[in-house]
PDB file of C-alpha atoms in Angstrom:
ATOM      1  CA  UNK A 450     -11.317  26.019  -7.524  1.00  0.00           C
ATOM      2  CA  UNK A 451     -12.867  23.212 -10.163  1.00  0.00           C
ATOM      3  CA  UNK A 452     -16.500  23.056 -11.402  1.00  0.00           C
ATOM      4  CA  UNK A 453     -17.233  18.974 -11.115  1.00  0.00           C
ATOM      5  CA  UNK A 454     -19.005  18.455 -14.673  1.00  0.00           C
ATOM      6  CA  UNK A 455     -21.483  16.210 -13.435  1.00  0.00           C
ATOM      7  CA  UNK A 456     -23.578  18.533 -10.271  1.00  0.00           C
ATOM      8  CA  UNK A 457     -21.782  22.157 -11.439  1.00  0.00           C
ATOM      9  CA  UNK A 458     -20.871  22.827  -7.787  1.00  0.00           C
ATOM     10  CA  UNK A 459     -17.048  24.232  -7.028  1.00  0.00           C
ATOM     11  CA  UNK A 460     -14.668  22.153  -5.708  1.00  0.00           C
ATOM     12  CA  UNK A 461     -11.786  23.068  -4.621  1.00  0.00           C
ATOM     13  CA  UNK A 462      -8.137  21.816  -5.703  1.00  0.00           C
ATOM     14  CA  UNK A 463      -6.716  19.104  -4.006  1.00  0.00           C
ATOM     15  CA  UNK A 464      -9.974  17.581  -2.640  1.00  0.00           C
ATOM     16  CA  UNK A 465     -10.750  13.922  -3.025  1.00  0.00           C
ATOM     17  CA  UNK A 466     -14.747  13.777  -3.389  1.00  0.00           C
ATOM     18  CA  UNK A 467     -17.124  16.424  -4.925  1.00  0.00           C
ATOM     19  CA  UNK A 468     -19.364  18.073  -1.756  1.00  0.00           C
ATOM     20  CA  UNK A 469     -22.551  17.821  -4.536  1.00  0.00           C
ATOM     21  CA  UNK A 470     -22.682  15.006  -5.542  1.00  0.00           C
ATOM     22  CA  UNK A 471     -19.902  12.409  -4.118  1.00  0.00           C
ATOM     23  CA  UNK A 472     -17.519  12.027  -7.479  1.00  0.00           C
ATOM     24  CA  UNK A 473     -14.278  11.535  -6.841  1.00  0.00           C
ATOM     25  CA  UNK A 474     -11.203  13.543  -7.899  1.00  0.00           C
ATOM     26  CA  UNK A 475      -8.136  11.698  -9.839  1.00  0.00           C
ATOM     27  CA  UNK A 476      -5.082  13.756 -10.069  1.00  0.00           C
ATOM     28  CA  UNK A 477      -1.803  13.266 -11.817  1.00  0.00           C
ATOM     29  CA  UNK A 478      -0.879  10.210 -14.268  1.00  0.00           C
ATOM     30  CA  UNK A 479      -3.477   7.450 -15.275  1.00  0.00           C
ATOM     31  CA  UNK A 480      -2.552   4.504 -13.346  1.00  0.00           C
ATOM     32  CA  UNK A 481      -2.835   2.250 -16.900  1.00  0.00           C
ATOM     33  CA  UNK A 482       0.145   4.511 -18.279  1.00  0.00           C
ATOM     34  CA  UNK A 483       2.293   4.432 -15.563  1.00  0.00           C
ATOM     35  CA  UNK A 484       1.984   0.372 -15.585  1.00  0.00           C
ATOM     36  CA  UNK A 485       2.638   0.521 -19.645  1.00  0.00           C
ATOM     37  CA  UNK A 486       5.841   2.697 -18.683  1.00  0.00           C
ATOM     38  CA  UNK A 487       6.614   0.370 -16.118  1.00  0.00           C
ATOM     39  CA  UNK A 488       6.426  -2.106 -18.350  1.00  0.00           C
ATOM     40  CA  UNK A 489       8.761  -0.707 -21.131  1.00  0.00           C
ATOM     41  CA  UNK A 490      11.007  -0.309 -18.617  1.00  0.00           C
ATOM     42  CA  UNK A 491      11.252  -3.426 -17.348  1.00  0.00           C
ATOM     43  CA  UNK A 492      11.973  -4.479 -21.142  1.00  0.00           C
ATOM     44  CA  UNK A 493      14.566  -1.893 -21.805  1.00  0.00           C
ATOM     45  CA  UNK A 494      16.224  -3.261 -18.710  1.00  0.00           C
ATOM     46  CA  UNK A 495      16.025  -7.046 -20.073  1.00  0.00           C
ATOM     47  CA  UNK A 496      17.559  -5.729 -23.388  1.00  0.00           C
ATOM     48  CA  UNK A 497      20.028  -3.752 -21.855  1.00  0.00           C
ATOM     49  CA  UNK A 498      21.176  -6.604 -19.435  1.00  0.00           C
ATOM     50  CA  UNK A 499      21.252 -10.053 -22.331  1.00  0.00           C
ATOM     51  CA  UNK A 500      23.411  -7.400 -23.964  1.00  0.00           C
ATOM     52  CA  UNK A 501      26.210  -7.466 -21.330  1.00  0.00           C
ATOM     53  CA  UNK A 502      28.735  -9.168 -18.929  1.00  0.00           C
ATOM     54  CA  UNK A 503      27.183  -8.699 -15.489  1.00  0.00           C
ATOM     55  CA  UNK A 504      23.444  -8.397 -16.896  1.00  0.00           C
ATOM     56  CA  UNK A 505      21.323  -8.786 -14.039  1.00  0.00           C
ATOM     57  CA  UNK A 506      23.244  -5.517 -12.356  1.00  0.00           C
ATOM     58  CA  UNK A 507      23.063  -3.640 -15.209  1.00  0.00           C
ATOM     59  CA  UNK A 508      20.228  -4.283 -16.753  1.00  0.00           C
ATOM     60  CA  UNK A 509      18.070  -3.551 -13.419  1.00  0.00           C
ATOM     61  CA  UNK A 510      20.056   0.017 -13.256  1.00  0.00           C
ATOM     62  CA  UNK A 511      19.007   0.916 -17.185  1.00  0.00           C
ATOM     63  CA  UNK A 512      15.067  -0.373 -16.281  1.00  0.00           C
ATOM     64  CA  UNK A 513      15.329   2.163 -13.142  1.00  0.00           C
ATOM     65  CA  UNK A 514      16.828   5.212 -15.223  1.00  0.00           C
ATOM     66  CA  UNK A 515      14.679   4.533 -18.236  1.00  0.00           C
ATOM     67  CA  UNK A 516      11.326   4.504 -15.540  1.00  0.00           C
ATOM     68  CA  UNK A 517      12.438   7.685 -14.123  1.00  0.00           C
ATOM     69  CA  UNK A 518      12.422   9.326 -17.581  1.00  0.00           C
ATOM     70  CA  UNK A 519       9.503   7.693 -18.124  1.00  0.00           C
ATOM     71  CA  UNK A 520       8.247   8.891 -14.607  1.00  0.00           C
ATOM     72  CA  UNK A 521       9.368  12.736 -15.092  1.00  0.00           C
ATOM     73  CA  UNK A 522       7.910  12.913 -18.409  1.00  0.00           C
ATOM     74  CA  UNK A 523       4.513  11.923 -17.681  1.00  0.00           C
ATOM     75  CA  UNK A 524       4.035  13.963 -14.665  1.00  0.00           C
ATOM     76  CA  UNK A 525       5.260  16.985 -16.784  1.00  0.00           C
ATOM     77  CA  UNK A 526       2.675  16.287 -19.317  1.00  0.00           C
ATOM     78  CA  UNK A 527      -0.077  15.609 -16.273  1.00  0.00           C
ATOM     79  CA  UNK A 528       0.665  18.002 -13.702  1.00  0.00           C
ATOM     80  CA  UNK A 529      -2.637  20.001 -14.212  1.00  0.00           C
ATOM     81  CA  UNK A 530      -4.650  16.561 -14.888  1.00  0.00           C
ATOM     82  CA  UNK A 531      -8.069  15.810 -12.617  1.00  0.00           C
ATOM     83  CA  UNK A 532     -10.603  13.893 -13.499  1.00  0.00           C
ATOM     84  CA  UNK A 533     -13.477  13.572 -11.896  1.00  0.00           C
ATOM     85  CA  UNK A 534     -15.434   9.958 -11.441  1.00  0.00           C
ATOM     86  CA  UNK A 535     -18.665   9.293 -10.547  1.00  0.00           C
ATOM     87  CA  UNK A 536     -20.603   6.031 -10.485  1.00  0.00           C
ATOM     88  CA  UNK A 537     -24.261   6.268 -11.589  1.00  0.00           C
ATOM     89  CA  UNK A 538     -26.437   3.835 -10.230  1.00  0.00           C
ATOM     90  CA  UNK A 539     -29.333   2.638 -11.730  1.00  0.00           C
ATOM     91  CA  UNK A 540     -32.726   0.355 -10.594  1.00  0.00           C
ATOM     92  CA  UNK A 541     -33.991  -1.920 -12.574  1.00  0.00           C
TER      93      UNK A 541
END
């Protein structure tokens, strides 16, 4: 079970939207780091590939084993990761 921060009430793992007050649960890897590892990838593979006969082949294989490195790493480090997000509104 979770306590969301912002109501107190439990929640429990695996659920997408606090029962209190309507949050919502993010699990895992931040979307923005994934893209920046998707991104050095995609460079790695560029490098790799102007760096040899037959680039286009082998550079797109080294971008797709260094983003699986990238990949396994991050959801080692984020496995237990959840964030909850909740969107306050206000009147004017």
């Amino acid at each position: 079970m979770l306590q969301c921060p912002h109501c107190l009430t439990q929640v429990p793992r695996g659920a997408h939207v606090c029962t209190g007050c309507a949050a919502e649960l993010h699990y895992g890897i931040p979307e923005k780091l994934l893209a920046v590892g998707l991104i050095a990838a995609t460079i790695a593979g560029l490098y790799v590939g102007n760096g040899m006969n037959g680039g286009a082949v082998v550079g797109t294989i080294a971008g797709f084993m260094v983003f699986g490195g990238i990949y396994a790493c991050l959801q080692k480090v984020f496995k237990d990761r959840v964030v909850f997000k909740r969107n306050y509104r206000t009147t004017d």
